Every structure is written in structure tokens, then in C-alpha cells.
CSV table of C-alpha atoms and ligand atoms in Angstrom, one decimal:
chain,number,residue,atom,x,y,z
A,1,UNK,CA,-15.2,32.5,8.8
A,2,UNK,CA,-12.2,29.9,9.1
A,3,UNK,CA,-8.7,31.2,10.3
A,4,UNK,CA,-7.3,30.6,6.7
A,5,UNK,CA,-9.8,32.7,5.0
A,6,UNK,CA,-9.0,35.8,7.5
A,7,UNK,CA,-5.3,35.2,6.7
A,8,UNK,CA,-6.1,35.6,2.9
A,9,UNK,CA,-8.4,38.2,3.2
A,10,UNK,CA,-5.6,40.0,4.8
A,11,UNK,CA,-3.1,38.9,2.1
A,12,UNK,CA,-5.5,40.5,-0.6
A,13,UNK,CA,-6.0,43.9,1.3
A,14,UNK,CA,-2.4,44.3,1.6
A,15,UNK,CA,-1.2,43.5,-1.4
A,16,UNK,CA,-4.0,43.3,-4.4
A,17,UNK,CA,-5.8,40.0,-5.7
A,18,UNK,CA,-4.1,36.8,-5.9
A,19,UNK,CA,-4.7,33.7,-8.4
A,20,UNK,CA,-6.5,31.1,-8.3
A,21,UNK,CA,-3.5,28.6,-8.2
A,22,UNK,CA,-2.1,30.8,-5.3
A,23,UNK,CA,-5.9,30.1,-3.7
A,24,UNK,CA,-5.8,26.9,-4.5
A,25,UNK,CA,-2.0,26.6,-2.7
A,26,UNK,CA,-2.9,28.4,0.3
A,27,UNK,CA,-6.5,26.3,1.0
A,28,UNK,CA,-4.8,22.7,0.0
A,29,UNK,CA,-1.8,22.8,1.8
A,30,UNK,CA,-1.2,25.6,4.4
A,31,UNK,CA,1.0,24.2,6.8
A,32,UNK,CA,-1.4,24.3,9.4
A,33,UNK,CA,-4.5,25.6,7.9
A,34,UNK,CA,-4.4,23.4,4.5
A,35,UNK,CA,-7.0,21.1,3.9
A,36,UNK,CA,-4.3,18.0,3.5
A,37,UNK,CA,-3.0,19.1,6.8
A,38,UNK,CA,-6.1,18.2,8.8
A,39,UNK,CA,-7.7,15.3,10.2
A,40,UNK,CA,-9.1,12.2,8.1
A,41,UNK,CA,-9.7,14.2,4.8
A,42,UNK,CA,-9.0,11.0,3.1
A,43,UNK,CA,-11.6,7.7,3.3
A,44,UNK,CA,-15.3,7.3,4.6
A,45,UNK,CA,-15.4,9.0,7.2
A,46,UNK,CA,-13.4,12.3,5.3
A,47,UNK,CA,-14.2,14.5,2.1
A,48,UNK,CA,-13.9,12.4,-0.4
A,49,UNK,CA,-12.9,8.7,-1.1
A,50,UNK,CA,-10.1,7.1,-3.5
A,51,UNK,CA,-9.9,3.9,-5.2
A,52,UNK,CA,-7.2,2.5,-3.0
A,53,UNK,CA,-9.3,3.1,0.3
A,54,UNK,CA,-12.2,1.4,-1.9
A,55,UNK,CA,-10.9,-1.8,-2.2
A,56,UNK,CA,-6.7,-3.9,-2.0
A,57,UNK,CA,-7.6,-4.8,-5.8
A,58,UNK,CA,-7.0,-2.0,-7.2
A,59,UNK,CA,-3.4,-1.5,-5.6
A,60,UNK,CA,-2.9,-5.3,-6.1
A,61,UNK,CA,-3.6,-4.6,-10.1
A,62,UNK,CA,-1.5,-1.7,-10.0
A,63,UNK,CA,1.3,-3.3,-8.4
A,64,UNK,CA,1.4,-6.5,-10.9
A,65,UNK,CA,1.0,-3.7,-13.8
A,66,UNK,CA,4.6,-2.6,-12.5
A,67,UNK,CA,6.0,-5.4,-11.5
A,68,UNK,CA,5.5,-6.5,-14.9
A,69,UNK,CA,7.2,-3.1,-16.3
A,70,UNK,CA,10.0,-4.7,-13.8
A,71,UNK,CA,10.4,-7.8,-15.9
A,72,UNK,CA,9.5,-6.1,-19.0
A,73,UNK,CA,13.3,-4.1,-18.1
A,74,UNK,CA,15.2,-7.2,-17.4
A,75,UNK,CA,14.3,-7.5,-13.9
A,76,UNK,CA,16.9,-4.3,-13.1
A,77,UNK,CA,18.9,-5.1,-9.4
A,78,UNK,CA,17.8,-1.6,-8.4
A,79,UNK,CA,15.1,0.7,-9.5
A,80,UNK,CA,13.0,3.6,-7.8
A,81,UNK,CA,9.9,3.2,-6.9
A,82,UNK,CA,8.1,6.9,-6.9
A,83,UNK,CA,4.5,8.2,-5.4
A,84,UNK,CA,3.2,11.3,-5.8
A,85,UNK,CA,0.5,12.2,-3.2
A,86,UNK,CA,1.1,8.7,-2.0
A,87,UNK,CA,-2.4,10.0,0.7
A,88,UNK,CA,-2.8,7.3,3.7
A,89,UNK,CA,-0.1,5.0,2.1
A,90,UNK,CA,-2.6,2.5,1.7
A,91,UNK,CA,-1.9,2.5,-2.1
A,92,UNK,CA,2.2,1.8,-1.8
A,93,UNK,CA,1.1,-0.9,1.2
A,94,UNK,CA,-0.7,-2.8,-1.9
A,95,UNK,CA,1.2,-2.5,-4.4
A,96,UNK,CA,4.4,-4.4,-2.1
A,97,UNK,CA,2.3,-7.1,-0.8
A,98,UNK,CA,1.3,-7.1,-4.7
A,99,UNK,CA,4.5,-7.0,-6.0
A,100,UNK,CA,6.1,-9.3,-3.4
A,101,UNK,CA,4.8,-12.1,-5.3
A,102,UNK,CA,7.4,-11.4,-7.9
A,103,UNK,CA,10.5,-12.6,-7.1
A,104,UNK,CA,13.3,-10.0,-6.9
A,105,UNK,CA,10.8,-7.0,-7.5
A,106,UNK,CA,10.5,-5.8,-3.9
A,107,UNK,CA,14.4,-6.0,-3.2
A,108,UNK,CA,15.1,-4.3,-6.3
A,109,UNK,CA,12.6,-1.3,-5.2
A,110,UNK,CA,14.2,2.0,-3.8
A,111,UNK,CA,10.9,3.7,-2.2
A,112,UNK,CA,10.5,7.6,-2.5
A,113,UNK,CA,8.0,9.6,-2.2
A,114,UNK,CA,6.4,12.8,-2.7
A,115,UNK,CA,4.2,14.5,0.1
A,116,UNK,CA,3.5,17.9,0.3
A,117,UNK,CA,1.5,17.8,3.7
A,118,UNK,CA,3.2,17.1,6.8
A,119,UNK,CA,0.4,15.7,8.4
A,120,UNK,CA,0.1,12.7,5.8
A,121,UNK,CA,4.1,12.5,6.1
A,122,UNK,CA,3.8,11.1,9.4
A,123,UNK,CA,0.8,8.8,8.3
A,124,UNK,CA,2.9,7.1,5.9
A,125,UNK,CA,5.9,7.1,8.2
A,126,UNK,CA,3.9,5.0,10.7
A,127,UNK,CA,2.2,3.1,7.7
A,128,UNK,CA,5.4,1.9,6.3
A,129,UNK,CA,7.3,1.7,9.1
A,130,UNK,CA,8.8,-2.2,7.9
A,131,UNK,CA,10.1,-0.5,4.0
A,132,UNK,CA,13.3,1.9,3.7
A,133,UNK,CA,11.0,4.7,2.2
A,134,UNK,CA,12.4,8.0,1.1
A,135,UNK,CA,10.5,11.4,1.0
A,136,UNK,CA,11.4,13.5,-1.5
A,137,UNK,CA,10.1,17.4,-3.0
A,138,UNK,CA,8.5,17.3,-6.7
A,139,UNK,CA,12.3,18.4,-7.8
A,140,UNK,CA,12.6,14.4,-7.8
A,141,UNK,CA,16.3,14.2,-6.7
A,142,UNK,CA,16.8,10.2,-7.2
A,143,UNK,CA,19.5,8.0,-8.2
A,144,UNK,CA,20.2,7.0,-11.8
A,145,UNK,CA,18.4,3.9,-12.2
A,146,UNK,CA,15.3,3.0,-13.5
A,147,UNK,CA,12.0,4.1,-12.4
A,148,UNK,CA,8.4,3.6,-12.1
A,149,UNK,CA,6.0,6.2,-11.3
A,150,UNK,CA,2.5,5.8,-9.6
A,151,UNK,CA,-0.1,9.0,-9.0
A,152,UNK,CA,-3.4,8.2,-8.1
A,153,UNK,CA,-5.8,11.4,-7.1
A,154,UNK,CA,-2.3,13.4,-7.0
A,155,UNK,CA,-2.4,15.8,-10.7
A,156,UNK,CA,-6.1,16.9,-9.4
A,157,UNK,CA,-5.0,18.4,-6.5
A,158,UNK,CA,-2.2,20.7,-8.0
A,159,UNK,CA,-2.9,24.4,-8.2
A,160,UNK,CA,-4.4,25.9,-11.7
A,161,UNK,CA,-4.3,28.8,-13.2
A,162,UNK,CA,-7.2,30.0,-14.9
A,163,UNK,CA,-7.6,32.4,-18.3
A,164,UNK,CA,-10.5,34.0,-19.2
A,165,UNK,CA,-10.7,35.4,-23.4
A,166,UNK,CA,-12.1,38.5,-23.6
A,167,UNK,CA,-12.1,40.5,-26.8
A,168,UNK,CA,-9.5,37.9,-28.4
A,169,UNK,CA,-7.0,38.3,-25.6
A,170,UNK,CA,-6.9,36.2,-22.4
A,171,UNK,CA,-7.4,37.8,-18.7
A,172,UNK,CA,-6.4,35.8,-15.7
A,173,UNK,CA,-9.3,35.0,-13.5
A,174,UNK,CA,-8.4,36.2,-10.0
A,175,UNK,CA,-9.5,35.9,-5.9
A,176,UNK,CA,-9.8,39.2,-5.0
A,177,UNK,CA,-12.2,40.9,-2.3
A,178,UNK,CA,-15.9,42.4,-2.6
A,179,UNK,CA,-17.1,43.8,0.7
A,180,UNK,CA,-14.8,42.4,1.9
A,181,UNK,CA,-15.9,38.8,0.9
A,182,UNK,CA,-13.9,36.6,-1.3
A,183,UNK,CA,-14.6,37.1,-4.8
A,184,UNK,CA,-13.7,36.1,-8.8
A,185,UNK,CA,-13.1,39.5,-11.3
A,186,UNK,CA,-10.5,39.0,-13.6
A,187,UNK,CA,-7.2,40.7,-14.4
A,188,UNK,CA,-6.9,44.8,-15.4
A,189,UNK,CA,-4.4,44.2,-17.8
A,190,UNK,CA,-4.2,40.7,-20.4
A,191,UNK,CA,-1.7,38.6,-19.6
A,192,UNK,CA,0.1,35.9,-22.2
A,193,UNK,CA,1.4,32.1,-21.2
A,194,UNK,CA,2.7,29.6,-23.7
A,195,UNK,CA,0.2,27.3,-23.4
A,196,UNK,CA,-2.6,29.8,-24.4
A,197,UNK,CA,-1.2,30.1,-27.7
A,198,UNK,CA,-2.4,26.9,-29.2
A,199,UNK,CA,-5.8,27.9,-27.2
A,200,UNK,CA,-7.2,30.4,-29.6
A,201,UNK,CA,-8.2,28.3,-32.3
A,202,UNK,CA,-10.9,25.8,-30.3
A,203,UNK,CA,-12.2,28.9,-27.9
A,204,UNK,CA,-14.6,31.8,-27.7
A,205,UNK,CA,-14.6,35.0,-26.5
A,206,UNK,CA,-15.8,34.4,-23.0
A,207,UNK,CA,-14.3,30.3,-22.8
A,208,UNK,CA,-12.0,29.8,-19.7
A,209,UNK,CA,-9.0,27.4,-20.3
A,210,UNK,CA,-7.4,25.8,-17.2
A,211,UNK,CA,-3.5,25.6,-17.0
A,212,UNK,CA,-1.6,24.6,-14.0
A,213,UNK,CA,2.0,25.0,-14.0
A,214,UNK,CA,2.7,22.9,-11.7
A,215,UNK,CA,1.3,20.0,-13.7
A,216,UNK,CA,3.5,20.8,-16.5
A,217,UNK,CA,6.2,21.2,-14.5
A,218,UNK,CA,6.4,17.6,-12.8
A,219,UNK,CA,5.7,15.7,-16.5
A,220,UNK,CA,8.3,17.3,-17.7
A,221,UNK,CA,10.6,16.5,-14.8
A,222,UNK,CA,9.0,12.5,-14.8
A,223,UNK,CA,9.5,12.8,-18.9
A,224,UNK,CA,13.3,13.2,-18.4
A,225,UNK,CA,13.9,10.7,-15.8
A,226,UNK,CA,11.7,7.9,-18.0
A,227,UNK,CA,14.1,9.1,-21.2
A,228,UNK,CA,17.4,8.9,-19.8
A,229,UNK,CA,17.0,6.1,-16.8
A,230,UNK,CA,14.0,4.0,-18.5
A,231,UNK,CA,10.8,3.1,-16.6
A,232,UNK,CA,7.2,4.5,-16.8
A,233,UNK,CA,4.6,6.1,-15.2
A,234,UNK,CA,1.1,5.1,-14.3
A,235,UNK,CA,-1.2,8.4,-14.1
A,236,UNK,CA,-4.8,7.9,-12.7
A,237,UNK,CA,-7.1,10.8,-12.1
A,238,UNK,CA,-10.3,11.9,-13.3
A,239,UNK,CA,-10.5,14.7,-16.2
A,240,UNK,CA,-10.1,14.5,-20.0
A,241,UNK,CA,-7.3,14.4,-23.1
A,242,UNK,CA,-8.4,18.3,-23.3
A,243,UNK,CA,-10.0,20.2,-20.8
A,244,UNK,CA,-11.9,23.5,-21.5
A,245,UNK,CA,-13.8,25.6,-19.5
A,246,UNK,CA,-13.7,25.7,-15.3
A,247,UNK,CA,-13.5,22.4,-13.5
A,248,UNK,CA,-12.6,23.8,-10.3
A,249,UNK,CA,-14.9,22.4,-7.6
A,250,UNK,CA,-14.7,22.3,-4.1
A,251,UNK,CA,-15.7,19.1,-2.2
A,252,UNK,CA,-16.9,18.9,1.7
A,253,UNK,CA,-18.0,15.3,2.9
A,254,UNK,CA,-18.7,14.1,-0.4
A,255,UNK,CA,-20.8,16.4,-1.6
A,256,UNK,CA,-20.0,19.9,-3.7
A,257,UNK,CA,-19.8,23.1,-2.0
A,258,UNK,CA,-18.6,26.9,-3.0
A,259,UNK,CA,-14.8,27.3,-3.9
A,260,UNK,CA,-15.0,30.4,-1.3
A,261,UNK,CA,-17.0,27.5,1.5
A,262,UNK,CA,-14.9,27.2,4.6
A,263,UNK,CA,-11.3,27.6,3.1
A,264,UNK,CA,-8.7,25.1,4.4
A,265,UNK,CA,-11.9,22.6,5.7
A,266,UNK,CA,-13.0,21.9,1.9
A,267,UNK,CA,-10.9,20.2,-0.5
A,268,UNK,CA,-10.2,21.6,-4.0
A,269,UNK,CA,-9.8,19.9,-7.3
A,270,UNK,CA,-9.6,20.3,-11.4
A,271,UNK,CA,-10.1,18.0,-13.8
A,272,UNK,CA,-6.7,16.7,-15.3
A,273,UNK,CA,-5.9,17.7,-18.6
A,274,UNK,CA,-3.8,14.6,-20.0
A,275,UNK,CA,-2.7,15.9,-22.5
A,276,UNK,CA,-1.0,18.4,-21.3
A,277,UNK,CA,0.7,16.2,-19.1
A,278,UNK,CA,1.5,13.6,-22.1
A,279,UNK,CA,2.6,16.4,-24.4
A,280,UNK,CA,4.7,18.0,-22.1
A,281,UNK,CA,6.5,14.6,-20.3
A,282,UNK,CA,8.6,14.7,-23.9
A,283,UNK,CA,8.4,11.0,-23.6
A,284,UNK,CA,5.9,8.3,-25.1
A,285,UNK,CA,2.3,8.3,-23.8
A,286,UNK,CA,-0.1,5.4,-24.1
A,287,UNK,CA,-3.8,6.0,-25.5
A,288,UNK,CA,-6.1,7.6,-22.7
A,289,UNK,CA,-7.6,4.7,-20.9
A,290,UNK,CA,-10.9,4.7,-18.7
A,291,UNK,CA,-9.9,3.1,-15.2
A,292,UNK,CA,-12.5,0.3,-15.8
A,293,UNK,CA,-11.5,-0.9,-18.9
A,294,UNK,CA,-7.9,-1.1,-17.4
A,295,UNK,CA,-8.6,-2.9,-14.7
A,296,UNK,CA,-10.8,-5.1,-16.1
A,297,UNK,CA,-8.3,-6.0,-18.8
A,298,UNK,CA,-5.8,-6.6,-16.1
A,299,UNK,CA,-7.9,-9.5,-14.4
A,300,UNK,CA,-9.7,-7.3,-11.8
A,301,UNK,CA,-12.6,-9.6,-12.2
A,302,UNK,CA,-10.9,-12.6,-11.6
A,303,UNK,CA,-9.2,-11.0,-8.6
A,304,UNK,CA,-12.8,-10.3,-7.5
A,305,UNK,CA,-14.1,-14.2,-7.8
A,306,UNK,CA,-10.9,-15.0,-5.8
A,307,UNK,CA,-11.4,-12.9,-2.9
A,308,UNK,CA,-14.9,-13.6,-2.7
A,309,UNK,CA,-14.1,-17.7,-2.9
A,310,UNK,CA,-11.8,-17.1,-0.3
A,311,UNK,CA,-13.8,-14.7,2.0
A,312,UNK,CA,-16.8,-15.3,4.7
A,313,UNK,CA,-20.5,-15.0,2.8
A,314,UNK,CA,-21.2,-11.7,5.0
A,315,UNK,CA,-18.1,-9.6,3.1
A,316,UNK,CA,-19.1,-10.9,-0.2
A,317,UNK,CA,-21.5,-7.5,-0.8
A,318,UNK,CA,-18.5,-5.3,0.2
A,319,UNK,CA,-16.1,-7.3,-2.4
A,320,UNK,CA,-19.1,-7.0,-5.2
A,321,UNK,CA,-20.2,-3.4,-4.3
A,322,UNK,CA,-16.4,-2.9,-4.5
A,323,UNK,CA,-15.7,-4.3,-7.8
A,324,UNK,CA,-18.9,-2.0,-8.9
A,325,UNK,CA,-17.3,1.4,-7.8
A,326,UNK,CA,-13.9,0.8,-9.1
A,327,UNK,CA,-15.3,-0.5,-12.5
A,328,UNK,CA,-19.0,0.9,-13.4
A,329,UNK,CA,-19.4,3.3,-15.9
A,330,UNK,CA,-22.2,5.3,-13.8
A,331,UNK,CA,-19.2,4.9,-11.1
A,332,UNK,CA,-15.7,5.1,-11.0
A,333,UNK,CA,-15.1,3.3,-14.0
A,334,UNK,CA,-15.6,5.8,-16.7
A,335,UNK,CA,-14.8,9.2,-15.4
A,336,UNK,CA,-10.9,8.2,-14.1
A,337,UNK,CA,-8.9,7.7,-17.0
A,338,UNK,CA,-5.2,5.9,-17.1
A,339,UNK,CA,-2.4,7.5,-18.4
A,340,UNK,CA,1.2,5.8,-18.9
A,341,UNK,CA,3.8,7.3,-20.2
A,342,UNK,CA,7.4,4.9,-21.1
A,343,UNK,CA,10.6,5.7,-23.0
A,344,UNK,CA,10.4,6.0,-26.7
A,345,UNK,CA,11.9,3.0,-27.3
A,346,UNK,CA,9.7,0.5,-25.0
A,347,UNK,CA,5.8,-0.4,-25.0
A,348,UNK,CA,3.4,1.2,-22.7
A,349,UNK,CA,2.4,-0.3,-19.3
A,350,UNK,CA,0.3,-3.3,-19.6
A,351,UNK,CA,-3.6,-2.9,-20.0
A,352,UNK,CA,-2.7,0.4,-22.0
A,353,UNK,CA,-2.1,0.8,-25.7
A,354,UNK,CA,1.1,2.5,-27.2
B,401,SAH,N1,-3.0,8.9,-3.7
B,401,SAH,C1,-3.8,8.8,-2.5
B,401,SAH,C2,-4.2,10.2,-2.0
B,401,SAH,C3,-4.8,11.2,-3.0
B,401,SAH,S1,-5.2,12.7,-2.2
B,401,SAH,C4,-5.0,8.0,-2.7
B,401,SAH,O1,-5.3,7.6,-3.9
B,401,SAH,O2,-5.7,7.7,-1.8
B,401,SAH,C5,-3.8,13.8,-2.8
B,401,SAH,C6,-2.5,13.5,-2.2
B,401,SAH,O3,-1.6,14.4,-2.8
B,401,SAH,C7,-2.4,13.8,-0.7
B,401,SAH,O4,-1.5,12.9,-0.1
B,401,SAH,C8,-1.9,15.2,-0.6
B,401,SAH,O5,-1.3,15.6,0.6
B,401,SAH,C9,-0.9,15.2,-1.8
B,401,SAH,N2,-0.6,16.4,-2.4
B,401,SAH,C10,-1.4,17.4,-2.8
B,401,SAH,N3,-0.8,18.4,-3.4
B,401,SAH,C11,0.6,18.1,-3.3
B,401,SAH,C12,1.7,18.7,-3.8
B,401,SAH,N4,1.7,19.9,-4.4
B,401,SAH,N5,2.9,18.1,-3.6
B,401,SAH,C13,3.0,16.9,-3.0
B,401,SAH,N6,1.9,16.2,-2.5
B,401,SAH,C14,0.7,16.8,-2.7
């Protein structure tokens, strides 16, 4: 039994079942106990790998997709550049050696970001030691200028909560205790939630919908600050428009484990629902994109065919197998989706459709 899973056990005898986003909370980001608060979670050698640790293309795509945004405002003198999650900072690394091949967009760029684990704080800290980078909480306290949004791998990590519908009213699923094990039952008494009003209509008695408040929380908050200051936001994760049913999984090493399997030393994640981040950002969305056809329409082939013209012939697999994971449908390429969302009155990011 990990040290985390004692200290929850203990929660739950002294004061009742908790929810799964609470769960969730506690295993992901503990201060010391939290899976993001450990050592090499992210990468080969950790639970699970992310497109930027895959291969520079897809941060160097990524970064001309915003530097074009950039122009597309009328190259603003200052604008903020915003992370969520922002992991090993390998992502924000590519995106400014991307991006410094426009001239003006890097000196225009006010860096912040958002990082809940301390741990990966200090990681990026070291990483991006030559930038003036800013951390921030999800409350996004930034100046009034223009801003462009990046979250890769960060909306599947946020807590859910999780509804069961039981004789036409919804339940929340719970963690509490069964012999003293960790356990799923669900709520005594229903319980109501804005969002599970629209919910009746495509469920069953029995269906589980996903909400995670957290989610809706930060759209809205990134919705605002794209209305009133202009910008966008580039959303990658993998998930659906719609979600229904459970999608929580737990991860260990790359493979799938038990949500109750070591807490703290497994990671956690949900499938994104999209559109409950597009509906509730208040601003303009783009149509759901898979992550292969938007890099692919954004010359990630032709990035490819350079780097491999300008590499030694014993890294030309890696480059290939590379371009394969990031693109593939039976890889990467289908199951991560793009999402941008922009101001009313602008276009969507390019390689997305308004
Ligand atoms: N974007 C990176 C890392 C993805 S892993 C990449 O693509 O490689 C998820 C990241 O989100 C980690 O940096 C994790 O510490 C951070 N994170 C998870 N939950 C968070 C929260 N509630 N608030 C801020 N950061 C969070």
C-alpha cells in the first residue's frame, strides 16, 4: 500500500466517501505524494509519452501555427504567451526556436505559465532559464494584451466528476471504502449539476456522464480573455466532441492498470470532452480536428523530408518512426483531436476550420 492511499483511506474513515475528482486531485498532484510530483513521469523512460517528447516537429508546427495567429493580429508589440501543463518545457522550448524565425514574434511574447506540480516548476525553471517566463495559477491573472493559448496533454489530466442515472435521476459515483479497500458505490441521496440537464435526452438508466468542473472552469476563463484581449487557443488532447460513459483509466509505464493500483505512482486521465470546453469558452471554436490531419496540413511532412536531408542516415528511422506516431491513424494521429478556439470576429488558427 503507497503512503497516499493510507492517507486517503484515512480521509474516507474520518469523514465519509469522497469523489472521484477529489481522487483524482489527491493521486495527480499531492504535493509530495501526487503522481506529477515524482520522478520522470513524463518521456520514455516514465508513464506515458507526449507528442512534444516524440519529436521538435510537432512544437516547431505548433509554434508557426501561432506565430501566424501573431501576424494574422497585426504583429501586436506585446502579447502573452500561455501553457497550461507546459510538462518538461520541452513543448514552449520548440515553439521559441519555432517562432524565432518570425521576426518580432519572440520579443513581442510575454511567457506564463500554468503548473500545478512543483516538481515540474523547477524543471521548467532550469529548462528556460534564457526566457523571462512567468508562472501563474489557472485564475490566469495576465496583462491586457493579446493572447495565445497552447495545452497539450493538460485538459486530460484535470479532475472529473462522474454521474451515474439511476431510475431517471443521476447519483454521483464515489471512492469510498470496502474492508477497508478502496472502492466505487455511488451517492445515498441524487444529486443535480447544470450540465446533466441537457444529459437526459441521449442516456439510459445505468449511462455514466463525465463532467469535470475544472475543465469548464478554465474555458470559460480562456473564453473571456480571447473575447475581450483577442488571440486563440490551441487545445490538443485525446477524447471526443461528446463524451459518454467512464473514460477514466489509470496508466503505469505505458500500460493500463486499476484506478485503485498504487495511488500517487500511476497517472490518471479522462478523455476530453470538447465540446464542453468549446461550448463553455463563450467564444468561437474551430471544427474538431484529428492531430494528423492538422499537422499534415501544416507541412509536417515537408518538415519531415527536411530534417531527414539534413540529418546522418542512422537517425533517419527515428525521424520516420517519428513522423508515424505523431500522424498514423492506428497511432497518434487519429485519437488526439485539435481544438482552437478565437474571438468571434477573427478565423480559427491555421490548419483548423471556423
Ligand atoms: N504538456 C506537456 C505535459 C503534459 S502532462 C507535454 O505535452 O509533454 C500534464 C501536465 O499538466 C503536467 O505538467 C502536470 O503537472 C500539469 N498539470 C496537471 N494538472 C494540473 C492542474 N490542475 N493545474 C496545472 N497544471 C496541471
Amino acid at each position: 500500500m503507497t503512503k497516499l492511499e493510507e492517507l486517503i483511506i484515512h480521509r474516507i474513515q474520518e469523514t465519509g466517501p469522497i469523489s472521484i475528482a477529489t481522487y483524482m486531485q489527491e493521486c495527480l498532484l499531492h504535493p509530495s505524494l501526487g503522481f506529477y510530483n515524482q520522478k520522470d513521469v513524463l518521456g520514455p523512460d516514465g508513464s506515458f509519452i507526449t507528442s512534444p517528447e516524440i519529436s521538435q516537429m510537432f512544437g516547431e508546427i505548433l509554434g508557426l501555427c501561432l506565430a501566424q495567429y501573431w501576424i494574422d493580429l497585426n504583429r501586436p508589440d506585446r502579447f502573452a504567451l500561455v501553457e497550461f501543463g507546459p510538462g518538461k518545457a520541452t513543448l514552449m522550448l520548440d515553439i521559441l526556436r519555432a517562432g524565432s524565425s518570425v521576426k518580432g514574434f519572440i520579443e513581442a511574447a510575454e511567457i506564463f505559465l500554468v503548473e500545478a506540480s512543483s516538481k515540474l516548476r523547477s524543471e521548467q525553471k532550469t529548462k528556460l532559464s534564457k526566457f523571462n517566463v512567468n508562472w501563474i495559477d489557472d485564475d490566469l491573472l495576465i496583462p491586457k494584451i493579446p493572447t495565445l493559448f497552447i495545452a497539450n496533454e493538460f485538459f486530460d489530466a484535470l479532475p472529473v466528476n462522474q454521474y451515474q442515472r439511476k431510475n431517471n435521476l443521476w447519483y454521483e459515483i464515489q471512492v469510498g471504502l470496502k474492508n477497508n479497500q478502496l472502492t466505487l458505490g455511488l451517492s445515498h441521496r441524487p444529486t443535480t449539476h447544470p450540465e446533466l440537464e441537457g444529459r437526459f435526452s441521449e442516456s439510459m438508466n445505468g449511462d455514466i456522464v463525465e463532467i469535470s468542473n475544472d475543465a469548464i472552469r478554465i474555458s470559460k476563463s480562456i473564453g473571456e480573455i480571447i473575447n475581450n484581449q483577442g488571440g486563440c487557443a490551441l487545445i490538443i488532447d485525446y477524447g471526443d466532441w461528446h463524451s459518454l460513459g467512464s473514460t477514466l483509466q489509470a496508466l503505469k509505464s505505458h500500460k493500463s492498470k486499476n484506478i485503485f493500483d498504487k495511488p500517487g505512482k500511476v497517472d490518471l486521465t479522462c478523455h476530453v470532452d470538447f465540446e464542453a470546453l468549446a461550448k463553455n469558452s463563450g467564444c468561437a471554436y474551430s471544427r474538431l480536428t484529428t492531430q494528423g490531419v492538422f499537422l499534415e496540413r501544416l507541412g509536417i511532412s515537408d518538415r519531415a523530408n527536411q530534417l531527414l536531408k539534413n540529418s546522418k542516415p542512422k537517425n533517419h528511422k527515428s525521424i520516420i518512426s517519428a513522423h508515424r506516431r505523431l500522424t498514423h491513424p492506428d497511432e497518434m494521429g487519429t485519437l488526439f483531436k485539435v481544438l482552437g478556439l478565437y474571438a468571434r470576429n477573427e478565423s480559427s488558427p491555421a490548419g483548423l476550420l471556423n
